[in-house]
Coordinates of C-alpha atoms and ligand atoms in Angstrom, one line a residue:
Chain A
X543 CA -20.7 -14.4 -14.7
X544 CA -18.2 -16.8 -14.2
X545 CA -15.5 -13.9 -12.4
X546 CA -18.7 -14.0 -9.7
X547 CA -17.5 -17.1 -8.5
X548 CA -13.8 -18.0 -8.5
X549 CA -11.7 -17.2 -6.2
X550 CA -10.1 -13.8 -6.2
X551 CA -12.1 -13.0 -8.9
X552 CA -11.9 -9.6 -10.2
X553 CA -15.4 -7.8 -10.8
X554 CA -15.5 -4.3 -11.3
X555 CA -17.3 -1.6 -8.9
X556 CA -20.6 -1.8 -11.1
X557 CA -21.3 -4.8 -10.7
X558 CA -20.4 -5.3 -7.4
X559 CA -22.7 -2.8 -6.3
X560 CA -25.6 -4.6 -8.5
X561 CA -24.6 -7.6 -7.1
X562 CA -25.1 -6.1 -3.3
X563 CA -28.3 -4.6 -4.2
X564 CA -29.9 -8.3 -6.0
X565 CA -28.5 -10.1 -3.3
X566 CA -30.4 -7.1 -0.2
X567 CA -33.4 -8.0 -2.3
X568 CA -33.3 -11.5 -2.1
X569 CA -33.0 -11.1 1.4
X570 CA -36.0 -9.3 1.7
X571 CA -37.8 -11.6 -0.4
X572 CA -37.0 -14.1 1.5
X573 CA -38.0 -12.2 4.8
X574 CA -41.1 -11.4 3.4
X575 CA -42.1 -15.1 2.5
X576 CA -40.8 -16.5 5.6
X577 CA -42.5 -14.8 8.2
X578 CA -45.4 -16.5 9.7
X579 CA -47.1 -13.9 11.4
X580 CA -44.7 -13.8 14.6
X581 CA -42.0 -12.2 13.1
X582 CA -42.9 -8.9 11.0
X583 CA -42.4 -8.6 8.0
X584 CA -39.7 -6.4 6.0
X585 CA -42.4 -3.5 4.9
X586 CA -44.0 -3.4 8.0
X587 CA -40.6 -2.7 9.8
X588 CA -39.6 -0.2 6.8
X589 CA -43.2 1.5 7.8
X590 CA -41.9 1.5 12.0
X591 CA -38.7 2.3 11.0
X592 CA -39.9 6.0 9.2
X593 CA -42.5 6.9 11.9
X594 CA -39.5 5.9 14.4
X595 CA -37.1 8.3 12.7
X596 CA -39.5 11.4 12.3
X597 CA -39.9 11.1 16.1
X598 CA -38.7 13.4 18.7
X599 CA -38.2 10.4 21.1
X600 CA -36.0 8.8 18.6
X601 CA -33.6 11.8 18.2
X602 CA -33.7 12.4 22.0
X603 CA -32.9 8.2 23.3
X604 CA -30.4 8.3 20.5
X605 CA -28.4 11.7 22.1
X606 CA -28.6 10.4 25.4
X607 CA -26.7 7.5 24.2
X608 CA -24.6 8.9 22.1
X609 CA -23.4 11.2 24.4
X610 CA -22.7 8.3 26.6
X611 CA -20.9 6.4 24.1
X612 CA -18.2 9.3 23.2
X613 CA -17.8 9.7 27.2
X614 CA -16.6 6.0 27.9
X615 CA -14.4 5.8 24.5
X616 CA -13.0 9.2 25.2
X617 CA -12.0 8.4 28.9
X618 CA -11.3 4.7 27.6
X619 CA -8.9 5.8 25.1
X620 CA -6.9 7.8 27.7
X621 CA -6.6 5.2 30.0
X622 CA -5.7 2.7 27.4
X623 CA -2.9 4.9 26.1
X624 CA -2.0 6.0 29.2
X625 CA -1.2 1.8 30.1
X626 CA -0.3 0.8 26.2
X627 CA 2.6 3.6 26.1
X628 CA 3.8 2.7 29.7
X629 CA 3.3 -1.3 28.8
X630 CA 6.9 -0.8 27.1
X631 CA 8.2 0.0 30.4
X632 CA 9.0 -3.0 32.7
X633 CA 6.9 -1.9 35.8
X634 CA 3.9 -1.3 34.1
X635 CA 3.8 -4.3 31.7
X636 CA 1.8 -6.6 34.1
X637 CA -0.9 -3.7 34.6
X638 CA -1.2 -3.8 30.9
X639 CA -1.3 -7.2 30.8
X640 CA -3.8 -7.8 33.7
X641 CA -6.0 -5.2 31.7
X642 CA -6.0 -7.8 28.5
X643 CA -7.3 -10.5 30.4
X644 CA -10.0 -8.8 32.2
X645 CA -11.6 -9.5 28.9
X646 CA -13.1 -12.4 30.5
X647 CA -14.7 -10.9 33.6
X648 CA -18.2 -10.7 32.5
X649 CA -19.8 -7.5 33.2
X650 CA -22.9 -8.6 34.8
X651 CA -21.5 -10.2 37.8
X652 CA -19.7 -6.5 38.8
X653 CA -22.9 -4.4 38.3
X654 CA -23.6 -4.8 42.5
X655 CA -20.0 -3.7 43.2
X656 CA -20.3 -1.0 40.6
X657 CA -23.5 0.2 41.9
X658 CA -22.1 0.4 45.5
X659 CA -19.0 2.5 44.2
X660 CA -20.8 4.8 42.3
X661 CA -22.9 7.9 43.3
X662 CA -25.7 7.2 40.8
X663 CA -27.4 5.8 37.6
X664 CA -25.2 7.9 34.7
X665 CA -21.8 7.7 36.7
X666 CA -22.7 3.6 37.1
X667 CA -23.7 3.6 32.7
X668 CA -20.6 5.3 32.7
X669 CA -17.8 3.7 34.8
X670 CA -19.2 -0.3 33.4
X671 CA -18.9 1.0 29.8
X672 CA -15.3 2.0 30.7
X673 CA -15.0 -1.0 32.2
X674 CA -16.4 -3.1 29.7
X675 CA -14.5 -1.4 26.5
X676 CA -10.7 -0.9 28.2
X677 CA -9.4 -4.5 28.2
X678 CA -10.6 -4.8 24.4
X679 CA -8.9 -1.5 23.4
X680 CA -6.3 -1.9 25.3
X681 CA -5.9 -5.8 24.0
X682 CA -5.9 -4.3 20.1
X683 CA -3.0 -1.6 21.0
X684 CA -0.9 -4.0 22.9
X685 CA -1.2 -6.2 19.8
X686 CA 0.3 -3.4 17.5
X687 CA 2.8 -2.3 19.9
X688 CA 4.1 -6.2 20.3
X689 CA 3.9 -6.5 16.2
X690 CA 6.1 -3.6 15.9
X691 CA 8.9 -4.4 13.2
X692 CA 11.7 -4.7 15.2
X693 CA 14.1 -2.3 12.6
X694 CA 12.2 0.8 13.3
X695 CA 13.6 0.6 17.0
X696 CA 16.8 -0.4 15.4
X697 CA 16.9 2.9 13.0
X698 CA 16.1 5.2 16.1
X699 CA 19.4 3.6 18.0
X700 CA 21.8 4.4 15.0
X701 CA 20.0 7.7 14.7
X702 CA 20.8 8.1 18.5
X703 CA 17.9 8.2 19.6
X704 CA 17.0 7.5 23.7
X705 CA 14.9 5.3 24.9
X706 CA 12.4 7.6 25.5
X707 CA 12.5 9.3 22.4
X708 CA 12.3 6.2 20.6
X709 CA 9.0 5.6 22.6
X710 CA 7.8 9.1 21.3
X711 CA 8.9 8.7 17.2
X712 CA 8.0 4.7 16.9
X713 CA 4.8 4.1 18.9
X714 CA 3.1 7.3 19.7
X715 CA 3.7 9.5 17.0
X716 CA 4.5 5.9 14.7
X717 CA 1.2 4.2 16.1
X718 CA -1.4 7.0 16.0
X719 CA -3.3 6.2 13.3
X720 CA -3.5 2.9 14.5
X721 CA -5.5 4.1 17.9
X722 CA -7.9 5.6 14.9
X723 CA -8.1 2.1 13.6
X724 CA -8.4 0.7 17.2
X725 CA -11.7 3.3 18.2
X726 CA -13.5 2.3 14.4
X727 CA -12.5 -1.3 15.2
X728 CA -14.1 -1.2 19.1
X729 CA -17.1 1.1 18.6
X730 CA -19.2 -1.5 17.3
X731 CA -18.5 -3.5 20.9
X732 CA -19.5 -0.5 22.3
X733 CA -22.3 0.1 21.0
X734 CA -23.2 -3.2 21.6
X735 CA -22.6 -2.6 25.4
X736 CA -24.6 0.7 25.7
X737 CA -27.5 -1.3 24.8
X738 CA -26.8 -3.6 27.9
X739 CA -26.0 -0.9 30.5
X740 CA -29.1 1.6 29.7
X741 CA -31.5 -1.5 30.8
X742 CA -29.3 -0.7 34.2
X743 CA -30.4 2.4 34.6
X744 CA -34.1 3.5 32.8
X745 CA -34.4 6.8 34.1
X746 CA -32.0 8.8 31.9
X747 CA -33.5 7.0 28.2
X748 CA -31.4 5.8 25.6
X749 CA -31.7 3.5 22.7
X750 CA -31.2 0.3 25.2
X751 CA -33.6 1.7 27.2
X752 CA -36.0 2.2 24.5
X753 CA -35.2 -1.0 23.2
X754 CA -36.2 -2.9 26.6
X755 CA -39.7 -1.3 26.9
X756 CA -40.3 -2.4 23.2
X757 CA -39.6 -5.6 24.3
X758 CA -41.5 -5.6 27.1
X759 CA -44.6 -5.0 25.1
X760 CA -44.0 -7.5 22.6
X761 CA -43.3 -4.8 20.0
X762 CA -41.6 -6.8 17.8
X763 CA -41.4 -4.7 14.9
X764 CA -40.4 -1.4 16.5
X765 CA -37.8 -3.7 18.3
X766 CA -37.0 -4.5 14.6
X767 CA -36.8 -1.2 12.8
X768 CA -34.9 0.2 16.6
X769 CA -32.1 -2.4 15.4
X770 CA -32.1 -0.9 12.0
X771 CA -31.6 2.2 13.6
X772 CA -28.5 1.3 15.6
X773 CA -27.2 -0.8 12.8
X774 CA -27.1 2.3 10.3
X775 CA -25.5 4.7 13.4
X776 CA -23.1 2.1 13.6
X777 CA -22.4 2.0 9.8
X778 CA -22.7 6.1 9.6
X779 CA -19.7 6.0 12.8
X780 CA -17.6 3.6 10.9
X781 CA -17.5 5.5 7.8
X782 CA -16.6 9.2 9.8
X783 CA -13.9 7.4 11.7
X784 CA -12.4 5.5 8.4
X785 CA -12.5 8.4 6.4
X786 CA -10.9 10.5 9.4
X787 CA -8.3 8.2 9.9
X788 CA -7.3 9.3 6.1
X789 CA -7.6 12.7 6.6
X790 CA -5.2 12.9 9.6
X791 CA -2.8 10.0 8.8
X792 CA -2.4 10.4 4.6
X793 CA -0.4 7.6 4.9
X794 CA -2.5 5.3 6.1
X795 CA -3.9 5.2 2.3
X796 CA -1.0 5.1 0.2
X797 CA -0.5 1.8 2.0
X798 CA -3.9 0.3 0.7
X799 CA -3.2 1.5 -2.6
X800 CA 0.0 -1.0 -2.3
Chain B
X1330 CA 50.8 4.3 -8.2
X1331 CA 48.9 6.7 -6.6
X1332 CA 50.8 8.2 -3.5
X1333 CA 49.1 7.3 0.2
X1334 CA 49.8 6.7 4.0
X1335 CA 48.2 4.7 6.3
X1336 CA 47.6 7.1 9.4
X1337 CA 45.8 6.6 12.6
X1338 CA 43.6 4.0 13.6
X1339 CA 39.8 4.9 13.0
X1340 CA 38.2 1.5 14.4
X1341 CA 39.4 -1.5 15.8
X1342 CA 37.7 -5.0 15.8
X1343 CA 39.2 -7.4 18.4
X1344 CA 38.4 -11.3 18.7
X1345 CA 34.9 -10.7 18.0
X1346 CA 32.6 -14.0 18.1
X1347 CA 28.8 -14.7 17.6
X1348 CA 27.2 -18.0 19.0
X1349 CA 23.5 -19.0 19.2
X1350 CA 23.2 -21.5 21.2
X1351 CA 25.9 -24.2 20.3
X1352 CA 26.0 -22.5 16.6
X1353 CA 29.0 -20.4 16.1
X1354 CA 28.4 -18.1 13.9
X1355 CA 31.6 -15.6 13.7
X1356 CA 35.0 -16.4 15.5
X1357 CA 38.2 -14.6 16.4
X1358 CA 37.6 -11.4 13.9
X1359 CA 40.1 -9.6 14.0
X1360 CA 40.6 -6.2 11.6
X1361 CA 41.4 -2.6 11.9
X1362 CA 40.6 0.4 9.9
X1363 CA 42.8 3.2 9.5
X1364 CA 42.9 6.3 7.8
X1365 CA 44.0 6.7 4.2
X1366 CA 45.9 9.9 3.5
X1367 CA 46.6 11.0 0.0
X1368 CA 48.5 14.3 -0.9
X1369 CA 46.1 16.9 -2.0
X1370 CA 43.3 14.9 -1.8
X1371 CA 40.7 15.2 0.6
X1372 CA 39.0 11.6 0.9
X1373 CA 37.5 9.4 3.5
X1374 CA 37.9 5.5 3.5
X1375 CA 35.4 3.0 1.5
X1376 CA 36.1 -0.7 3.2
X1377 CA 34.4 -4.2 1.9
X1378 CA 33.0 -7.2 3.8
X1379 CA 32.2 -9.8 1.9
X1380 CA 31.1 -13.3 2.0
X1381 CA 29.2 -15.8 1.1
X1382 CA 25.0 -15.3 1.6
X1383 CA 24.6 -17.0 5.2
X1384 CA 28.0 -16.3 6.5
X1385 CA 27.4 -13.8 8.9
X1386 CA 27.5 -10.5 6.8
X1387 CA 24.5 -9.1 8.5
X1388 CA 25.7 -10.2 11.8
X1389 CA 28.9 -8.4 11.9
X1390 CA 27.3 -5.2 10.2
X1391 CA 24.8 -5.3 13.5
X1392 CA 27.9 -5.6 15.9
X1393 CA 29.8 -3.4 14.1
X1394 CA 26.2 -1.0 14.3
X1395 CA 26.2 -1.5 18.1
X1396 CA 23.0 -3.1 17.8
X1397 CA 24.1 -6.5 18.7
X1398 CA 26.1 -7.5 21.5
X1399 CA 29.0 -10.4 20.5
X1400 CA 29.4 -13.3 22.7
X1401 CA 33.1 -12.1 23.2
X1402 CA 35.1 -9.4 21.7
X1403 CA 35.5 -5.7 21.3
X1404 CA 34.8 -3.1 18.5
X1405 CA 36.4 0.2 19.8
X1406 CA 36.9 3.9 17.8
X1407 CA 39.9 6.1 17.7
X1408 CA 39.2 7.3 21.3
X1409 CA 39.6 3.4 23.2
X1410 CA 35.9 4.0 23.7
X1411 CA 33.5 1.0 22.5
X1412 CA 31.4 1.4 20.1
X1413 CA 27.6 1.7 20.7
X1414 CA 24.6 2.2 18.8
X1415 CA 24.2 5.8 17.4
X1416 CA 28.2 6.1 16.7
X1417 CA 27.9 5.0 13.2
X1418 CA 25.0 5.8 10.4
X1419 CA 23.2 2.3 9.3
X1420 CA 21.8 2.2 6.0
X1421 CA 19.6 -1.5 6.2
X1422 CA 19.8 -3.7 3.3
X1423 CA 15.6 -2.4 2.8
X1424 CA 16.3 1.0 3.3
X1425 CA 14.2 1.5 6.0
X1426 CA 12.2 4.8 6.9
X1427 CA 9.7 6.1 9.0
X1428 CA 6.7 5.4 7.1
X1429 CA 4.5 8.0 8.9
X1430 CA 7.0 10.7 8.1
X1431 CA 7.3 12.6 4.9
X1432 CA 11.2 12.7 3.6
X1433 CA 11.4 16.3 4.8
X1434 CA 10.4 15.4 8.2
X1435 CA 12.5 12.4 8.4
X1436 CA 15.3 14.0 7.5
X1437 CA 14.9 17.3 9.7
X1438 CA 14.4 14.6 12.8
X1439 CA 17.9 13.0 11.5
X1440 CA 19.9 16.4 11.2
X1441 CA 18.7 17.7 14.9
X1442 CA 21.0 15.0 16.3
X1443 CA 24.2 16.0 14.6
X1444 CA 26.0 18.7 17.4
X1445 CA 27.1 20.2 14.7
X1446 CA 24.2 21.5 12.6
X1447 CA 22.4 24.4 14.1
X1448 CA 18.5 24.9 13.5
X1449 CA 19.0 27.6 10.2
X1450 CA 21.9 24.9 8.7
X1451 CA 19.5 22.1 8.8
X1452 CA 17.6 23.5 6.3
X1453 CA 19.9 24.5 4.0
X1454 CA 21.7 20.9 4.3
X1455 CA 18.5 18.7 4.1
X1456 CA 18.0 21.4 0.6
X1457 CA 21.9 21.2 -0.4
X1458 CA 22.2 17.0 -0.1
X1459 CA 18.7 16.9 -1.4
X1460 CA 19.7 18.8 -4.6
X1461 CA 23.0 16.5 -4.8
X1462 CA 21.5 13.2 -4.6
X1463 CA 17.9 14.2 -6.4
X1464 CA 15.7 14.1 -4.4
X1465 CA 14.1 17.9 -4.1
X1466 CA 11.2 16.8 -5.6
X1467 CA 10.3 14.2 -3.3
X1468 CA 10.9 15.8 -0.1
X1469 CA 7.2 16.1 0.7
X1470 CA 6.5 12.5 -0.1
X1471 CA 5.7 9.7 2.2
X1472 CA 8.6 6.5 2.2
X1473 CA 5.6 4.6 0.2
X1474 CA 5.3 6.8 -2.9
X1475 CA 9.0 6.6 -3.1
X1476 CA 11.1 4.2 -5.6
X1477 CA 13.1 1.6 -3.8
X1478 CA 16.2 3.7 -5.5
X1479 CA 14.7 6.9 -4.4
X1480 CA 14.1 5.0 -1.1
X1481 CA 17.8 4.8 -0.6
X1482 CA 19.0 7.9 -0.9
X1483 CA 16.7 9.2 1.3
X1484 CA 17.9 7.2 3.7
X1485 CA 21.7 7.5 3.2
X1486 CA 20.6 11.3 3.6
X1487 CA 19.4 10.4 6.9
X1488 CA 22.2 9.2 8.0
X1489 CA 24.7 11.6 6.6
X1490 CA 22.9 14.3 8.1
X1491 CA 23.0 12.6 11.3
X1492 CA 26.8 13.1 11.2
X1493 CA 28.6 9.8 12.2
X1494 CA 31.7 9.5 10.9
X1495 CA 31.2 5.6 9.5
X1496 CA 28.8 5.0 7.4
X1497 CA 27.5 1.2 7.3
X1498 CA 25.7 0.0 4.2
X1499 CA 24.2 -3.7 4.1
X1500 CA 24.1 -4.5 0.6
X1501 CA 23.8 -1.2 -1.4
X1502 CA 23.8 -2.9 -5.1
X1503 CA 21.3 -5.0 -4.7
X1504 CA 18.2 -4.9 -6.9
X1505 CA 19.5 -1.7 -9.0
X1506 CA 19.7 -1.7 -12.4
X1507 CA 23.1 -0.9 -14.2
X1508 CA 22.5 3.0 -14.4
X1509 CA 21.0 3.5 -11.0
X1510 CA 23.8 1.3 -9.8
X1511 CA 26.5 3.4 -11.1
X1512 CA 24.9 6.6 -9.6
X1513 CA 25.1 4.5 -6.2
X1514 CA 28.9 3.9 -7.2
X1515 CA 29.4 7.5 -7.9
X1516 CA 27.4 8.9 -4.7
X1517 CA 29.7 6.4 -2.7
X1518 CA 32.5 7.8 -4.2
X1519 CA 30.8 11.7 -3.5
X1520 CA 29.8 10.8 0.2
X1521 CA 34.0 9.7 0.9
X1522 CA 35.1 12.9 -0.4
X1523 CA 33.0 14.3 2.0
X1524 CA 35.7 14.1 4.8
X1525 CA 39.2 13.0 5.4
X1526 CA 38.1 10.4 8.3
X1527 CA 34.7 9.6 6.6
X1528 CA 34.3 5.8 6.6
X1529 CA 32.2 3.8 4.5
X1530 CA 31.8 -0.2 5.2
X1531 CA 29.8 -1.8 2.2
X1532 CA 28.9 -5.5 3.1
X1533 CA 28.2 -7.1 0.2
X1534 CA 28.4 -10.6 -1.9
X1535 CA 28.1 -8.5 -5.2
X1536 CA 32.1 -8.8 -5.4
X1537 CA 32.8 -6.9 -8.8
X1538 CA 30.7 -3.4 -8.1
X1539 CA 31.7 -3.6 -4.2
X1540 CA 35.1 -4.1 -4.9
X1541 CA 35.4 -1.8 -7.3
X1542 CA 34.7 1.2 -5.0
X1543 CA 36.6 0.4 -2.3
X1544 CA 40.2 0.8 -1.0
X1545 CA 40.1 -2.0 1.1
X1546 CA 38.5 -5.7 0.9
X1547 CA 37.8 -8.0 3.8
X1548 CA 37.2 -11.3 2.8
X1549 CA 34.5 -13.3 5.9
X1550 CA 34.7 -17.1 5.5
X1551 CA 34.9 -20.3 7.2
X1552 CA 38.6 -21.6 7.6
X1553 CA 39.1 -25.4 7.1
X1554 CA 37.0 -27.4 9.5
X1555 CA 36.8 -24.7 12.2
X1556 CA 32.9 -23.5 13.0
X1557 CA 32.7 -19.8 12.8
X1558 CA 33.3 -17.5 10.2
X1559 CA 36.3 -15.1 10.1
X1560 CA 38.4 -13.2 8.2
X1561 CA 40.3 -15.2 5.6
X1562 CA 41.6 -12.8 4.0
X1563 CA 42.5 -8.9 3.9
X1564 CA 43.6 -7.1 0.7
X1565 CA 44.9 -3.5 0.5
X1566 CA 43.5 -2.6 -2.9
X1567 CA 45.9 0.7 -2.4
X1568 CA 48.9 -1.5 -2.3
X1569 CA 48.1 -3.0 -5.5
X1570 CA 47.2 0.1 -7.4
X1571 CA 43.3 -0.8 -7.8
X1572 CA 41.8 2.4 -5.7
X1573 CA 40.5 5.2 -6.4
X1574 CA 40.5 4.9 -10.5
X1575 CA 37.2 5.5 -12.4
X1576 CA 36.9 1.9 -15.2
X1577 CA 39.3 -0.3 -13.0
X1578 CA 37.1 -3.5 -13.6
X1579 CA 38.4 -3.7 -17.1
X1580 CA 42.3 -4.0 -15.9
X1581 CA 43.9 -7.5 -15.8
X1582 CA 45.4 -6.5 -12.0
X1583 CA 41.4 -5.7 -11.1
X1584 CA 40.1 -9.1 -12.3
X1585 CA 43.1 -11.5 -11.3
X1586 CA 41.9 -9.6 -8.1
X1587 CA 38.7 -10.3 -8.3
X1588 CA 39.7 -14.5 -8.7
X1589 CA 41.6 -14.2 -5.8
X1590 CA 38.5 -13.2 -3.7
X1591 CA 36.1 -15.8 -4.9
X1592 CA 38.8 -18.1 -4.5
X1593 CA 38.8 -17.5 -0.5
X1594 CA 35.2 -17.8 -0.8
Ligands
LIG1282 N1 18.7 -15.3 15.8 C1 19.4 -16.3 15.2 N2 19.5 -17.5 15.8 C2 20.2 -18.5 15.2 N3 20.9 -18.3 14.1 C3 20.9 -17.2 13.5 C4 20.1 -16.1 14.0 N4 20.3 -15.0 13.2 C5 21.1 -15.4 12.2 N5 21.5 -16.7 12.3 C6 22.4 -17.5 11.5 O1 23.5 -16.8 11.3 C7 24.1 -17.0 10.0 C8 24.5 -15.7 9.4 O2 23.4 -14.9 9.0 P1 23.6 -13.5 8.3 O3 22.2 -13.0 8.2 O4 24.6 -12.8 9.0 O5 24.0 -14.0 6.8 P2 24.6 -13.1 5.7 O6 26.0 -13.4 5.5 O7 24.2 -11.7 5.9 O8 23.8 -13.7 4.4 P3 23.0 -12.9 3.2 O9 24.1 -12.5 2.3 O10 22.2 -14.0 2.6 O11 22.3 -11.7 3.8 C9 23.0 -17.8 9.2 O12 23.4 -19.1 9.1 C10 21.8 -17.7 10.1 O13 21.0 -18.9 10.0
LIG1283 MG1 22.8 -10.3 5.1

């Protein structure tokens, strides 16, 4: 009892997995107790949450979304790579770097100039998803690439390596299970930005759109059990993509095991 | 007395210095290294640098490596050309591999430099140095599942397959206990026989073991009350008698030696 709560305490799978479930029920509990009415409570949410999942409009919004999401990481991923890699070459260190601090150009202010350079509502989702998830991908690669220990450039020279080769061994083939680690990292923003572009464009569905008209009519708890929804997807992506990242990179888990 | 001549010049090291800033490190070091003949016997050259920790051992092992340029100074091989990075095999004081690469791999990636091994030899010589130095077993491992003794060989491997003729080692005795350090004495000793002009240069403050292998010692200290490390002292262990010979550290010559070099400390 008293491992529970000192510091680096050691407590063994068991009971860290009781421990999770008490302290979800407490939660609950508490939920349950503290909701005045206004906010539903946690069975009535469980109840939207089934009926929600067993629908055909669920599966459908959730595809259309989906579908969207692995679009804008696929393409973001290339064009992240594309200017990480090259961000080791003079020239095209500054586009990498302007990249990084686009972080801080909100996305709402370029949805006019979007809409005017794009042909229509999916190519608009698509191209300010992109636009949104680049500068934080590319921010998290530049940030391995930098932290790269300088004697694995150093063995590559007395191996005689060239420059370009050295690029090739040490951060592409050296770095790839890092742009694994990168996508598992970054999903979770994007996911959190599909929800904001589908309320751009209603006519194709999604779970942002579906989230919106729930909103609209005061549906609070299908808003509620529609969040459970996207928080489990989220959980369900960041498990396939850890466990990935094992399967391709073995090495990647003899390191934990450290 | 074994018999021996001093043939040609295999690297030369002229008025090398190191500054940061106002902070001179190294100054005026000045050595050469030629090649040791003996009659009948086929064997390369095993050279020490030692010095106090914080001297500037690490230093001159990177200029030496070509991986740091000095502030003035030259290191040039046999041919007048200067040495750059990729003429000699490095073996860091970590032994440092590719972590993403199994030792197979690594190894393979090291052998398709050297000219002289064509894709069917590389093979059999990753297998052949693999069986010498035991490590057949663990070709198929990643660098983390690997011993830090284990770790080593693989990468002296490395670099022997990749062919340079020097061979730079940055402290190859430390952390090993007394058997796996006398393997590393013996595989020293295996690796020079390799070649006539093979060149090892162990840099090292572990005096007895370092000393014990080599054929000649380069003692790196500070002279008096000029800044800058140099060379204080050289000592032709052939001259005296003291190379090449299997328990030389019990001989009185070896450890009146062995005074003398802490003494220039
Ligand atoms: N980048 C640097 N800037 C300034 N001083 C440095 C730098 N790198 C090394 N030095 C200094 O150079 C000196 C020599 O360092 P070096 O690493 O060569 O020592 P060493 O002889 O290898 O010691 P050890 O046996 O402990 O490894 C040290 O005093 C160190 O502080
Ligand atoms: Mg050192």
């Amino acid at each position: 009892m008293k491992k529970i709560f000192s510091p680096f305490g050691r407590i063994n799978r068991q009971t860290f997995m009781i421990l999770g479930v008490v302290q979800a029920l407490v939660a609950l509990v508490l939920w349950h107790f503290a909701s005045n009415g206004l906010i539903p409570r946690p069975l009535k949410v469980a109840d939207a949450f089934i009926k929600l999942i067993t629908s055909k409009n669920l599966l459908d919004n959730v595809l259309v979304s989906f579908v969207l999401t692995i679009k804008a990481m696929a393409i973001s991923i290339i064009i992240t790579l594309f200017f990480s890699y090259l961000s080791v070459i003079p020239f095209f260190k500054n586009i990498a770097l302007f990249l990084v601090k686009c972080r801080y150009l909100t996305l709402t202010g370029l949805i006019f100039i979007f809409t005017l350079l794009t042909q229509d509502g999916s190519q608009l989702k698509l191209s300010l998803l992109i636009f949104g998830i680049v500068p934080f991908f590319v921010t998290s690669f530049l940030a391995v690439i930098v932290t790269t220990d300088n004697q694995q450039f150093e063995i590559c020279k007395t191996l005689g390596y060239s420059n370009w080769e050295t690029l090739y061994e040490v951060i592409i083939v050296g770095k790839a299970d890092q742009v694994l680690e990168i996508i598992r990292q970054n999903f979770a923003i994007t996911w959190l930005m599909i929800t904001l572009v589908e309320g751009l464009s209603m006519s194709e569905g999604g779970v942002g759109t579906m989230l919106i008209k729930f909103n609209k009519y005061n549906d609070l708890t299908n808003v509620l059990a529609l969040q459970l929804v996207i928080f489990v997807i989220g959980l369900f992506f960041d498990f396939i993509l850890g466990n990935l990242k094992y399967w391709l990179f073995p090495y990647t888990k003899l390191q934990i095991q450290r | 007395m074994t018999a021996y001549t001093k043939a040609e010049t295999l690297l030369k090291v002229e008025d090398i210095s190191l500054s940061y800033g106002e902070k001179k490190i190294l100054r005026d070091v000045n050595f050469e290294i030629r090649n040791i003949t003996r009659p009948d016997v086929r064997q390369g050259q095993v050279i020490s640098l030692i010095g106090r920790s914080g001297i500037g051992k690490t230093q001159l092992f990177k200029i030496l490596a070509g991986l740091k340029e000095p502030t003035s100074g030259k290191v040039s091989l046999d041919n007048g050309n200067a040495i750059k990075a990729g003429d000699m095999g490095v073996v860091f004081q970590n032994y440092y591999l590719f972590e993403w690469r199994t030792v197979y791999k690594s190894l393979e990636l090291a052998a398709k430099k050297n000219p002289e091994l064509k894709d069917s030899g590389i093979k059999t010589a990753i297998n052949r140095y693999a069986e010498d130095f035991n490590l057949t077993e663990h070709l198929s491992k990643y660098p983390q599942q690997l011993s830090g003794g284990q770790r080593q060989r693989a990468s002296i491997i490395q670099q022997l397959l990749n062919g340079s003729e020097f061979i730079l080692l940055d402290e190859p005795f430390s952390g090993l206990d007394v058997l796996v350090l006398d393997k590393v004495k013996e595989l020293l000793l295996k690796i020079s026989l390799t070649d006539e002009r093979k060149t090892l240069i162990i840099v090292s403050h572990d005096i007895v073991t370092t000393v014990a292998v080599s054929d000649t010692v380069f003692v790196l200290g500070l002279e008096g009350n000029k800044p800058g490390a140099t060379i204080k002292k050289e000592i032709d262990l052939c001259e005296r008698g003291l190379a090449w010979q299997k328990d030389i550290h019990k001989e009185p010559a070896f450890i009146k030696t062995i005074e003398e070099i802490k003494s220039y400390l």
